[in-house]
Amino acid sequence: MLFHTPEFILFLLCTLGLYYCLPKYRIYIIALADILFYMVGGAGLLFLFIIITTATYLLSRGLHGSGKKLYLIIGIVINVANLVFFKYSIFLLSNLEKLISAQIISHTPYITNLVMPIGISFYTFQFIAYLVDIYKGKTEPAPNLLSFWVFMSFFPHRVAGPIMRGKDLIPQIERIAKITFNSSQFKLGLAFLAMGLIKKIFLADYIAIYANRFFDQGTALTGSQAWIGALLFTFQIYYDFSAYSEMAVGIAYLFGIKLDLNFKTPYLSGNPSEFWRRWHITLSTWIRDYIYIPLGGSRRGEYRKYLHLFIAMAISGLWHGAAWTFVVWGIYHGLLLILHNLYTKFLNHYNWEKITSYWFYKVLTVLVMFNLANIGWVFFRADNLGLAYHMVASMLTTNPLFFDVSLYQYVLVILALYSLHVVEYWLRKNYTPIYTMWERRVPAPLRALVYTALIAALVIFAPTQQNSFIYFRF
């Protein structure tokens, strides 16, 4: 069920009505809403999710006893095996076929008919984080299976994050019956929801039409066309994924529940480390806390630190999809992080770190990082490594300096999209004074007229065909 469909809006309104009219039964209302929301993907996938949730909950109850390490290992193995089976079976078998020159998939036809469970990558990581945090004493287990079900299945974030930690969400669920209606929080939720809808309907879905046209040309792309196609996808994936995340945060606020933000204008980052503190924040912190640090982080020397960065980002790439393009994308960002560490060390060694405080240096680093991220998105979007290599090779030749006249309209569009990104940063930074001025200085009838016009525009300009979110595939 997509957030930007009439069916979901009706579902949301009904759930909110029951939620605030029957406060004593809120946890049951949300639990049932989660079941109905997930059932849209299929009863079989819902049953599987319930089984994995129940198994993880039961195993978590044993993480305080003498055999807690065994319970942890079993819990992680069950969840990883579930993810690998549904998401990576064909990928692993097809690569094994190439390695041993034998047919395997054709003899196991049921593998090709597997349907990947909705949100499996996200809920697997959330299960693992929950188990590890209890094992290390960072959080207490959910008091009962019902609370744990709501924690795991809360419909605003279930399909594509944010990836929540038990210590942040479970306490909110435990006091859900005591949550009172907060008009300021409700308005904030509506603001996030509106911002997400605008990004998805007015930006991401329309950008996708033109980005797809360039990528569909394959190896026929010239250097300038490759740059335009890559830049369009760079903004498409940001506006698409941040739209979902902000709608998820906004919907949760409507229920008086706070979810973590996943994006903070990442294309204004000045280096790879900052980029990952702004892009898909809950995933990057998960990779840091449950892969990079357990591997040893920076505790085992400089060279091991670089190896750990490389491994962590390669796993992050593979998590995104069962294809070598995603693995290469992850490795690429791992190398960028390593190079950034070496560059920072170089500046510190020669006492040149003062240069980083100059405004022109900051602007330059933002432009460089934006284009490095843009090159990386080619691997993420391309259908295969051959096309990705061709596009990147074309982008790095002198051809991009010579633009066909017909491409200049796209250049203007890209500049406008980046300008919107800067405006978004400004709005986020100055949200409180802007909101105060809007409430105090703009008459209520005029505000109502603006809201009505926005809703009408969303209905009128919405594409006739509803497009799923990019990260629903992961």
CSV table of C-alpha atoms in Angstrom, one decimal:
chain,number,residue,atom,x,y,z
A,1,MET,CA,0.0,0.0,0.0
A,2,LEU,CA,1.7,3.2,-1.2
A,3,PHE,CA,1.6,6.3,1.0
A,4,HIS,CA,0.5,8.5,-1.9
A,5,THR,CA,-2.6,6.6,-2.9
A,6,PRO,CA,-6.3,7.3,-2.0
A,7,GLU,CA,-6.5,3.8,-0.5
A,8,PHE,CA,-3.8,4.5,2.0
A,9,ILE,CA,-5.2,8.0,2.9
A,10,LEU,CA,-8.5,6.3,3.7
A,11,PHE,CA,-6.7,3.6,5.7
A,12,LEU,CA,-4.8,6.2,7.6
A,13,LEU,CA,-7.8,8.4,8.5
A,14,CYS,CA,-9.7,5.3,9.8
A,15,THR,CA,-6.8,4.2,11.9
A,16,LEU,CA,-6.3,7.7,13.3
A,17,GLY,CA,-10.0,8.1,14.1
A,18,LEU,CA,-10.0,4.8,16.1
A,19,TYR,CA,-6.6,5.6,17.7
A,20,TYR,CA,-7.8,8.8,19.3
A,21,CYS,CA,-11.3,7.7,20.0
A,22,LEU,CA,-10.3,4.5,21.8
A,23,PRO,CA,-7.0,5.3,23.7
A,24,LYS,CA,-7.2,2.2,25.9
A,25,TYR,CA,-7.1,0.0,22.8
A,26,ARG,CA,-4.5,1.9,20.9
A,27,ILE,CA,-1.9,-0.9,20.9
A,28,TYR,CA,-4.4,-3.3,19.5
A,29,ILE,CA,-5.6,-0.8,16.9
A,30,ILE,CA,-2.0,-0.3,15.7
A,31,ALA,CA,-1.3,-4.0,15.8
A,32,LEU,CA,-4.3,-4.7,13.6
A,33,ALA,CA,-3.5,-1.8,11.3
A,34,ASP,CA,0.0,-3.3,10.9
A,35,ILE,CA,-1.4,-6.7,9.9
A,36,LEU,CA,-3.8,-5.2,7.4
A,37,PHE,CA,-1.1,-3.0,5.9
A,38,TYR,CA,1.3,-5.9,5.5
A,39,MET,CA,-1.4,-8.2,4.3
A,40,VAL,CA,-1.7,-6.1,1.1
A,41,GLY,CA,1.6,-7.8,0.0
A,42,GLY,CA,0.1,-11.2,0.4
A,43,ALA,CA,-1.1,-13.5,3.3
A,44,GLY,CA,1.9,-15.8,2.9
A,45,LEU,CA,4.4,-13.0,3.3
A,46,LEU,CA,2.5,-11.8,6.4
A,47,PHE,CA,2.6,-15.3,7.9
A,48,LEU,CA,6.3,-15.5,7.3
A,49,PHE,CA,6.8,-12.1,9.0
A,50,ILE,CA,4.8,-13.2,12.0
A,51,ILE,CA,6.8,-16.4,12.3
A,52,ILE,CA,10.2,-14.6,12.1
A,53,THR,CA,8.9,-11.9,14.6
A,54,THR,CA,7.7,-14.6,17.1
A,55,ALA,CA,10.9,-16.6,16.8
A,56,THR,CA,13.1,-13.5,17.4
A,57,TYR,CA,11.0,-12.4,20.3
A,58,LEU,CA,11.2,-15.8,22.0
A,59,LEU,CA,15.0,-16.0,21.4
A,60,SER,CA,15.4,-12.5,22.9
A,61,ARG,CA,13.8,-13.7,26.2
A,62,GLY,CA,16.8,-16.0,26.7
A,63,LEU,CA,19.5,-13.3,26.2
A,64,HIS,CA,19.9,-12.7,29.9
A,65,GLY,CA,20.6,-16.3,30.8
A,66,SER,CA,23.8,-18.4,30.9
A,67,GLY,CA,23.3,-19.6,27.3
A,68,LYS,CA,22.6,-16.1,25.9
A,69,LYS,CA,25.4,-16.3,23.3
A,70,LEU,CA,23.8,-19.4,21.8
A,71,TYR,CA,20.4,-17.6,21.6
A,72,LEU,CA,22.1,-14.6,20.0
A,73,ILE,CA,23.8,-16.8,17.4
A,74,ILE,CA,20.6,-18.7,16.6
A,75,GLY,CA,18.6,-15.5,16.3
A,76,ILE,CA,21.1,-13.9,13.9
A,77,VAL,CA,21.4,-17.1,11.8
A,78,ILE,CA,17.6,-17.4,11.5
A,79,ASN,CA,17.2,-13.8,10.3
A,80,VAL,CA,20.2,-13.8,8.0
A,81,ALA,CA,19.2,-17.1,6.5
A,82,ASN,CA,15.7,-15.8,5.8
A,83,LEU,CA,17.2,-12.7,4.1
A,84,VAL,CA,19.7,-14.7,2.1
A,85,PHE,CA,17.1,-17.3,1.0
A,86,PHE,CA,14.6,-14.8,-0.4
A,87,LYS,CA,16.9,-12.1,-1.6
A,88,TYR,CA,20.1,-13.7,-2.7
A,89,SER,CA,19.3,-17.3,-3.8
A,90,ILE,CA,19.2,-16.6,-7.5
A,91,PHE,CA,22.2,-14.3,-7.3
A,92,LEU,CA,24.3,-16.9,-5.5
A,93,LEU,CA,23.2,-19.8,-7.6
A,94,SER,CA,23.7,-17.9,-10.9
A,95,ASN,CA,27.3,-17.0,-9.9
A,96,LEU,CA,27.9,-20.6,-8.8
A,97,GLU,CA,26.7,-21.7,-12.2
A,98,LYS,CA,29.2,-19.5,-13.9
A,99,LEU,CA,32.0,-20.7,-11.6
A,100,ILE,CA,31.4,-24.4,-12.1
A,101,SER,CA,29.9,-24.3,-15.6
A,102,ALA,CA,26.8,-26.2,-14.6
A,103,GLN,CA,23.1,-25.6,-14.6
A,104,ILE,CA,21.6,-25.4,-11.2
A,105,ILE,CA,18.7,-22.9,-11.3
A,106,SER,CA,16.9,-24.8,-14.1
A,107,HIS,CA,16.8,-27.8,-11.8
A,108,THR,CA,15.3,-25.8,-9.0
A,109,PRO,CA,12.5,-23.9,-10.7
A,110,TYR,CA,10.8,-22.9,-7.4
A,111,ILE,CA,13.7,-20.6,-6.7
A,112,THR,CA,12.8,-18.4,-9.7
A,113,ASN,CA,9.2,-18.1,-8.3
A,114,LEU,CA,10.2,-16.7,-5.0
A,115,VAL,CA,8.6,-13.4,-4.0
A,116,MET,CA,10.8,-11.2,-1.9
A,117,PRO,CA,9.0,-10.3,1.4
A,118,ILE,CA,8.1,-6.6,1.7
A,119,GLY,CA,10.8,-4.7,3.7
A,120,ILE,CA,12.8,-7.8,4.4
A,121,SER,CA,16.2,-6.0,4.3
A,122,PHE,CA,15.0,-3.4,6.8
A,123,TYR,CA,13.3,-5.7,9.2
A,124,THR,CA,16.2,-8.1,9.2
A,125,PHE,CA,18.6,-5.4,10.3
A,126,GLN,CA,16.1,-4.2,12.9
A,127,PHE,CA,15.8,-7.7,14.3
A,128,ILE,CA,19.6,-8.1,14.5
A,129,ALA,CA,20.0,-4.7,16.2
A,130,TYR,CA,17.4,-5.6,18.7
A,131,LEU,CA,19.0,-9.0,19.6
A,132,VAL,CA,22.5,-7.5,19.8
A,133,ASP,CA,21.4,-4.6,21.9
A,134,ILE,CA,19.7,-6.9,24.5
A,135,TYR,CA,22.7,-9.2,24.5
A,136,LYS,CA,25.0,-6.2,25.3
A,137,GLY,CA,22.7,-4.8,27.9
A,138,LYS,CA,22.0,-1.6,25.9
A,139,THR,CA,18.2,-2.1,26.0
A,140,GLU,CA,15.6,-4.2,27.8
A,141,PRO,CA,13.5,-6.8,25.9
A,142,ALA,CA,10.0,-5.8,24.9
A,143,PRO,CA,7.6,-6.6,27.8
A,144,ASN,CA,5.4,-8.9,25.7
A,145,LEU,CA,4.9,-10.2,22.1
A,146,LEU,CA,2.3,-7.6,21.3
A,147,SER,CA,4.6,-4.7,22.1
A,148,PHE,CA,7.4,-6.3,20.1
A,149,TRP,CA,5.0,-6.9,17.1
A,150,VAL,CA,4.1,-3.2,17.1
A,151,PHE,CA,7.8,-2.2,17.4
A,152,MET,CA,8.7,-4.4,14.4
A,153,SER,CA,5.7,-3.9,12.2
A,154,PHE,CA,4.7,-0.3,12.8
A,155,PHE,CA,3.4,0.4,9.3
A,156,PRO,CA,4.8,3.9,8.7
A,157,HIS,CA,8.4,2.6,8.7
A,158,ARG,CA,8.0,-1.1,8.0
A,159,VAL,CA,8.6,-1.1,4.2
A,160,ALA,CA,11.7,1.1,3.8
A,161,GLY,CA,12.8,2.4,7.2
A,162,PRO,CA,13.9,4.2,9.1
A,163,ILE,CA,15.6,1.3,10.9
A,164,MET,CA,14.6,1.9,14.5
A,165,ARG,CA,16.4,0.7,17.7
A,166,GLY,CA,14.5,-0.9,20.5
A,167,LYS,CA,15.6,1.7,23.1
A,168,ASP,CA,14.1,4.5,21.0
A,169,LEU,CA,10.7,3.0,19.9
A,170,ILE,CA,9.7,0.4,22.5
A,171,PRO,CA,9.4,2.9,25.4
A,172,GLN,CA,7.0,5.0,23.2
A,173,ILE,CA,4.9,1.9,22.5
A,174,GLU,CA,4.7,1.0,26.2
A,175,ARG,CA,3.1,4.4,27.0
A,176,ILE,CA,1.1,4.6,23.8
A,177,ALA,CA,-2.2,4.6,25.8
A,178,LYS,CA,-1.1,7.8,27.6
A,179,ILE,CA,-0.2,9.8,24.5
A,180,THR,CA,-2.3,12.9,24.3
A,181,PHE,CA,-3.2,14.8,21.2
A,182,ASN,CA,-0.6,17.5,20.6
A,183,SER,CA,-1.7,20.0,18.0
A,184,SER,CA,1.9,21.2,17.4
A,185,GLN,CA,3.2,17.7,16.9
A,186,PHE,CA,0.2,16.9,14.7
A,187,LYS,CA,0.9,19.9,12.5
A,188,LEU,CA,4.6,18.9,12.3
A,189,GLY,CA,3.4,15.5,11.1
A,190,LEU,CA,1.3,17.0,8.4
A,191,ALA,CA,4.2,19.2,7.3
A,192,PHE,CA,6.5,16.2,7.0
A,193,LEU,CA,3.7,14.3,5.2
A,194,ALA,CA,3.1,17.2,2.8
A,195,MET,CA,6.8,17.6,2.1
A,196,GLY,CA,7.1,13.9,1.3
A,197,LEU,CA,4.1,14.0,-1.0
A,198,ILE,CA,5.5,17.0,-2.8
A,199,LYS,CA,8.9,15.4,-3.3
A,200,LYS,CA,7.4,12.2,-4.6
A,201,ILE,CA,4.6,13.4,-6.8
A,202,PHE,CA,6.0,16.7,-8.1
A,203,LEU,CA,9.7,15.8,-8.3
A,204,ALA,CA,10.8,12.1,-8.1
A,205,ASP,CA,8.1,10.6,-10.3
A,206,TYR,CA,8.6,13.2,-13.0
A,207,ILE,CA,12.4,13.1,-12.8
A,208,ALA,CA,12.2,9.3,-13.2
A,209,ILE,CA,10.6,9.6,-16.6
A,210,TYR,CA,13.6,11.5,-18.1
A,211,ALA,CA,16.3,9.7,-16.1
A,212,ASN,CA,15.0,6.4,-17.4
A,213,ARG,CA,15.1,7.7,-21.0
A,214,PHE,CA,18.9,8.3,-20.7
A,215,PHE,CA,19.7,5.0,-19.0
A,216,ASP,CA,17.5,3.1,-21.5
A,217,GLN,CA,19.9,4.2,-24.3
A,218,GLY,CA,22.6,2.0,-22.8
A,219,THR,CA,26.0,2.1,-24.4
A,220,ALA,CA,24.7,4.6,-27.0
A,221,LEU,CA,25.1,7.4,-24.5
A,222,THR,CA,27.6,10.1,-25.1
A,223,GLY,CA,29.6,11.6,-22.3
A,224,SER,CA,27.4,14.6,-21.9
A,225,GLN,CA,24.2,12.4,-22.0
A,226,ALA,CA,25.7,10.1,-19.4
A,227,TRP,CA,26.3,13.1,-17.1
A,228,ILE,CA,22.8,14.3,-17.5
A,229,GLY,CA,21.3,10.9,-17.0
A,230,ALA,CA,23.4,10.3,-13.9
A,231,LEU,CA,22.6,13.7,-12.4
A,232,LEU,CA,18.9,13.2,-13.0
A,233,PHE,CA,19.0,9.9,-11.2
A,234,THR,CA,21.0,11.4,-8.4
A,235,PHE,CA,18.1,13.7,-7.7
A,236,GLN,CA,15.5,11.1,-8.4
A,237,ILE,CA,16.7,8.7,-5.8
A,238,TYR,CA,17.1,11.5,-3.2
A,239,TYR,CA,13.7,13.0,-3.7
A,240,ASP,CA,12.1,9.5,-3.9
A,241,PHE,CA,13.7,8.0,-0.8
A,242,SER,CA,13.7,11.1,1.4
A,243,ALA,CA,10.0,11.5,0.4
A,244,TYR,CA,9.2,8.0,1.8
A,245,SER,CA,11.3,8.6,4.9
A,246,GLU,CA,9.7,12.0,5.6
A,247,MET,CA,6.2,10.6,5.1
A,248,ALA,CA,7.0,7.8,7.5
A,249,VAL,CA,8.2,10.3,10.1
A,250,GLY,CA,5.1,12.5,9.5
A,251,ILE,CA,2.6,9.7,9.8
A,252,ALA,CA,4.3,8.6,13.0
A,253,TYR,CA,4.0,12.1,14.4
A,254,LEU,CA,0.2,12.0,13.7
A,255,PHE,CA,0.1,9.1,16.2
A,256,GLY,CA,2.3,11.0,18.7
A,257,ILE,CA,5.3,8.7,18.0
A,258,LYS,CA,8.7,9.9,17.0
A,259,LEU,CA,10.8,8.1,14.3
A,260,ASP,CA,14.4,9.0,13.4
A,261,LEU,CA,15.1,11.2,10.4
A,262,ASN,CA,16.9,9.4,7.6
A,263,PHE,CA,18.1,12.4,5.5
A,264,LYS,CA,19.6,15.8,6.2
A,265,THR,CA,20.3,17.4,2.8
A,266,PRO,CA,23.2,15.0,1.9
A,267,TYR,CA,24.2,16.7,-1.3
A,268,LEU,CA,25.6,19.6,0.7
A,269,SER,CA,28.2,17.3,2.3
A,270,GLY,CA,31.9,18.2,2.0
A,271,ASN,CA,33.4,14.7,2.3
A,272,PRO,CA,32.4,11.0,2.3
A,273,SER,CA,32.1,10.8,6.0
A,274,GLU,CA,29.7,13.7,6.2
A,275,PHE,CA,27.7,12.3,3.3
A,276,TRP,CA,27.0,9.1,5.3
A,277,ARG,CA,26.1,11.2,8.3
A,278,ARG,CA,23.4,12.8,6.1
A,279,TRP,CA,22.3,10.0,3.7
A,280,HIS,CA,20.2,7.1,4.9
A,281,ILE,CA,21.3,7.9,8.4
A,282,THR,CA,19.8,4.9,10.2
A,283,LEU,CA,21.4,2.5,7.8
A,284,SER,CA,24.9,4.1,8.0
A,285,THR,CA,24.7,4.1,11.8
A,286,TRP,CA,23.6,0.5,11.7
A,287,ILE,CA,26.6,-0.5,9.5
A,288,ARG,CA,28.9,1.4,11.9
A,289,ASP,CA,27.5,-0.1,15.1
A,290,TYR,CA,26.9,-3.7,14.0
A,291,ILE,CA,29.6,-4.3,11.3
A,292,TYR,CA,32.4,-1.7,11.4
A,293,ILE,CA,32.8,-1.6,15.2
A,294,PRO,CA,32.5,-5.3,15.8
A,295,LEU,CA,35.1,-5.9,13.1
A,296,GLY,CA,37.5,-3.8,15.2
A,297,GLY,CA,36.7,-0.3,13.9
A,298,SER,CA,39.8,1.8,14.3
A,299,ARG,CA,41.1,0.0,17.4
A,300,ARG,CA,43.4,-2.4,15.6
A,301,GLY,CA,45.6,0.0,13.7
A,302,GLU,CA,45.3,2.2,10.7
A,303,TYR,CA,45.5,-0.4,8.0
A,304,ARG,CA,42.9,-2.6,9.7
A,305,LYS,CA,40.7,0.4,10.0
A,306,TYR,CA,40.8,0.9,6.2
A,307,LEU,CA,40.0,-2.8,5.7
A,308,HIS,CA,37.1,-2.6,8.1
A,309,LEU,CA,35.7,0.4,6.2
A,310,PHE,CA,36.1,-1.5,2.9
A,311,ILE,CA,34.3,-4.6,4.2
A,312,ALA,CA,31.5,-2.6,5.9
A,313,MET,CA,30.7,-0.6,2.8
A,314,ALA,CA,30.9,-3.6,0.6
A,315,ILE,CA,28.3,-5.3,2.8
A,316,SER,CA,26.2,-2.1,2.7
A,317,GLY,CA,26.3,-2.3,-1.1
A,318,LEU,CA,25.2,-5.9,-1.2
A,319,TRP,CA,22.4,-5.2,1.3
A,320,HIS,CA,20.9,-2.9,-1.3
A,321,GLY,CA,20.5,-5.5,-3.9
A,322,ALA,CA,21.5,-9.0,-5.2
A,323,ALA,CA,23.7,-7.7,-8.0
A,324,TRP,CA,27.4,-6.9,-8.6
A,325,THR,CA,26.5,-3.3,-9.4
A,326,PHE,CA,25.4,-2.7,-5.8
A,327,VAL,CA,28.5,-4.4,-4.5
A,328,VAL,CA,30.7,-2.2,-6.7
A,329,TRP,CA,28.7,0.8,-5.5
A,330,GLY,CA,29.4,-0.1,-1.9
A,331,ILE,CA,33.1,-0.7,-2.6
A,332,TYR,CA,33.3,2.6,-4.4
A,333,HIS,CA,32.0,4.4,-1.3
A,334,GLY,CA,34.4,2.4,0.9
A,335,LEU,CA,37.3,3.6,-1.2
A,336,LEU,CA,36.1,7.2,-0.9
A,337,LEU,CA,36.0,6.9,2.9
A,338,ILE,CA,39.5,5.5,2.9
A,339,LEU,CA,40.8,8.2,0.6
A,340,HIS,CA,39.2,10.8,2.7
A,341,ASN,CA,40.9,9.4,5.8
A,342,LEU,CA,44.3,9.5,4.0
A,343,TYR,CA,43.6,13.1,2.8
A,344,THR,CA,42.7,14.3,6.3
A,345,LYS,CA,45.9,12.6,7.6
A,346,PHE,CA,47.9,14.4,4.9
A,347,LEU,CA,46.4,17.8,5.9
A,348,ASN,CA,47.1,17.2,9.5
A,349,HIS,CA,50.7,16.1,8.9
A,350,TYR,CA,51.6,19.3,7.1
A,351,ASN,CA,49.5,21.5,9.3
A,352,TRP,CA,47.3,22.5,6.4
A,353,GLU,CA,44.0,21.9,8.2
A,354,LYS,CA,43.4,25.7,8.5
A,355,ILE,CA,42.5,25.7,4.8
A,356,THR,CA,39.3,23.8,5.6
A,357,SER,CA,37.9,26.8,7.4
A,358,TYR,CA,37.8,29.0,4.3
A,359,TRP,CA,34.4,29.4,2.5
A,360,PHE,CA,35.8,28.8,-1.0
A,361,TYR,CA,37.3,25.5,0.2
A,362,LYS,CA,34.0,24.4,1.7
A,363,VAL,CA,32.2,25.2,-1.5
A,364,LEU,CA,34.8,23.4,-3.6
A,365,THR,CA,34.6,20.3,-1.4
A,366,VAL,CA,30.8,20.2,-1.6
A,367,LEU,CA,30.9,20.4,-5.4
A,368,VAL,CA,33.6,17.6,-5.5
A,369,MET,CA,31.7,15.3,-3.1
A,370,PHE,CA,28.4,15.9,-5.0
A,371,ASN,CA,30.0,14.8,-8.3
A,372,LEU,CA,31.7,11.8,-6.6
A,373,ALA,CA,28.4,10.7,-5.2
A,374,ASN,CA,26.8,11.3,-8.7
A,375,ILE,CA,29.4,8.9,-10.3
A,376,GLY,CA,28.6,6.3,-7.7
A,377,TRP,CA,24.9,6.4,-8.4
A,378,VAL,CA,25.7,5.2,-12.0
A,379,PHE,CA,26.6,1.8,-10.6
A,380,PHE,CA,23.6,1.8,-8.3
A,381,ARG,CA,21.2,2.5,-11.2
A,382,ALA,CA,22.7,0.8,-14.2
A,383,ASP,CA,21.3,-2.6,-15.2
A,384,ASN,CA,24.7,-4.2,-15.4
A,385,LEU,CA,28.3,-3.5,-14.8
A,386,GLY,CA,29.1,-3.2,-18.5
A,387,LEU,CA,26.7,-0.2,-18.9
A,388,ALA,CA,27.9,1.3,-15.6
A,389,TYR,CA,31.6,1.1,-16.8
A,390,HIS,CA,30.7,2.6,-20.2
A,391,MET,CA,28.8,5.5,-18.6
A,392,VAL,CA,31.5,6.3,-16.1
A,393,ALA,CA,34.2,6.1,-18.8
A,394,SER,CA,32.2,8.4,-21.0
A,395,MET,CA,31.7,10.8,-18.2
A,396,LEU,CA,35.4,11.0,-17.5
A,397,THR,CA,36.4,11.8,-21.0
A,398,THR,CA,36.5,15.3,-22.6
A,399,ASN,CA,33.2,14.7,-24.4
A,400,PRO,CA,31.1,16.0,-21.5
A,401,LEU,CA,32.6,19.5,-22.2
A,402,PHE,CA,30.7,19.6,-25.5
A,403,PHE,CA,27.0,19.7,-24.8
A,404,ASP,CA,24.4,19.4,-27.5
A,405,VAL,CA,22.0,22.4,-27.5
A,406,SER,CA,19.1,20.1,-26.7
A,407,LEU,CA,20.7,19.2,-23.4
A,408,TYR,CA,20.9,22.7,-22.0
A,409,GLN,CA,17.3,22.5,-20.8
A,410,TYR,CA,18.3,19.5,-18.7
A,411,VAL,CA,21.2,21.6,-17.3
A,412,LEU,CA,18.7,24.2,-16.2
A,413,VAL,CA,16.5,21.6,-14.6
A,414,ILE,CA,19.4,20.1,-12.7
A,415,LEU,CA,20.5,23.5,-11.4
A,416,ALA,CA,16.9,24.1,-10.3
A,417,LEU,CA,16.8,20.8,-8.5
A,418,TYR,CA,20.1,21.6,-6.7
A,419,SER,CA,18.7,25.0,-5.7
A,420,LEU,CA,15.7,23.3,-4.2
A,421,HIS,CA,18.1,21.1,-2.2
A,422,VAL,CA,19.7,24.3,-0.8
A,423,VAL,CA,16.3,25.8,-0.1
A,424,GLU,CA,15.3,22.6,1.8
A,425,TYR,CA,18.5,23.0,3.9
A,426,TRP,CA,17.5,26.6,4.7
A,427,LEU,CA,13.9,25.6,5.6
A,428,ARG,CA,15.0,22.9,7.9
A,429,LYS,CA,17.5,25.2,9.7
A,430,ASN,CA,14.9,28.0,10.1
A,431,TYR,CA,11.8,25.9,10.6
A,432,THR,CA,10.8,27.4,14.0
A,433,PRO,CA,10.9,31.1,13.1
A,434,ILE,CA,9.3,30.4,9.6
A,435,TYR,CA,6.5,28.4,11.2
A,436,THR,CA,6.0,31.1,13.9
A,437,MET,CA,5.8,33.9,11.3
A,438,TRP,CA,3.4,31.8,9.2
A,439,GLU,CA,1.1,31.2,12.1
A,440,ARG,CA,1.2,34.8,13.5
A,441,ARG,CA,1.3,37.0,10.4
A,442,VAL,CA,-0.7,35.0,7.8
A,443,PRO,CA,-4.5,35.2,8.4
A,444,ALA,CA,-6.2,31.8,9.0
A,445,PRO,CA,-8.4,32.1,5.8
A,446,LEU,CA,-5.3,32.7,3.7
A,447,ARG,CA,-3.5,29.7,5.2
A,448,ALA,CA,-6.6,27.5,4.6
A,449,LEU,CA,-6.6,28.7,1.0
A,450,VAL,CA,-2.9,27.7,0.6
A,451,TYR,CA,-3.5,24.3,2.1
A,452,THR,CA,-6.5,23.7,-0.2
A,453,ALA,CA,-4.5,24.8,-3.2
A,454,LEU,CA,-1.7,22.4,-2.2
A,455,ILE,CA,-4.1,19.4,-1.9
A,456,ALA,CA,-5.8,20.3,-5.2
A,457,ALA,CA,-2.4,20.5,-6.9
A,458,LEU,CA,-1.4,17.1,-5.5
A,459,VAL,CA,-4.5,15.5,-6.9
A,460,ILE,CA,-4.4,17.3,-10.3
A,461,PHE,CA,-0.7,16.9,-11.0
A,462,ALA,CA,-0.3,13.4,-9.6
A,463,PRO,CA,0.8,11.0,-12.4
A,464,THR,CA,-2.0,8.7,-13.5
A,465,GLN,CA,0.1,5.7,-12.9
A,466,GLN,CA,1.2,5.4,-9.2
A,467,ASN,CA,5.0,4.7,-9.0
A,468,SER,CA,6.4,2.6,-6.2
A,469,PHE,CA,9.3,3.9,-4.1
A,470,ILE,CA,12.8,2.9,-5.3
A,471,TYR,CA,13.7,1.4,-1.9
A,472,PHE,CA,10.7,-0.8,-1.9
A,473,ARG,CA,12.9,-3.2,-3.9
A,474,PHE,CA,15.3,-3.6,-1.1
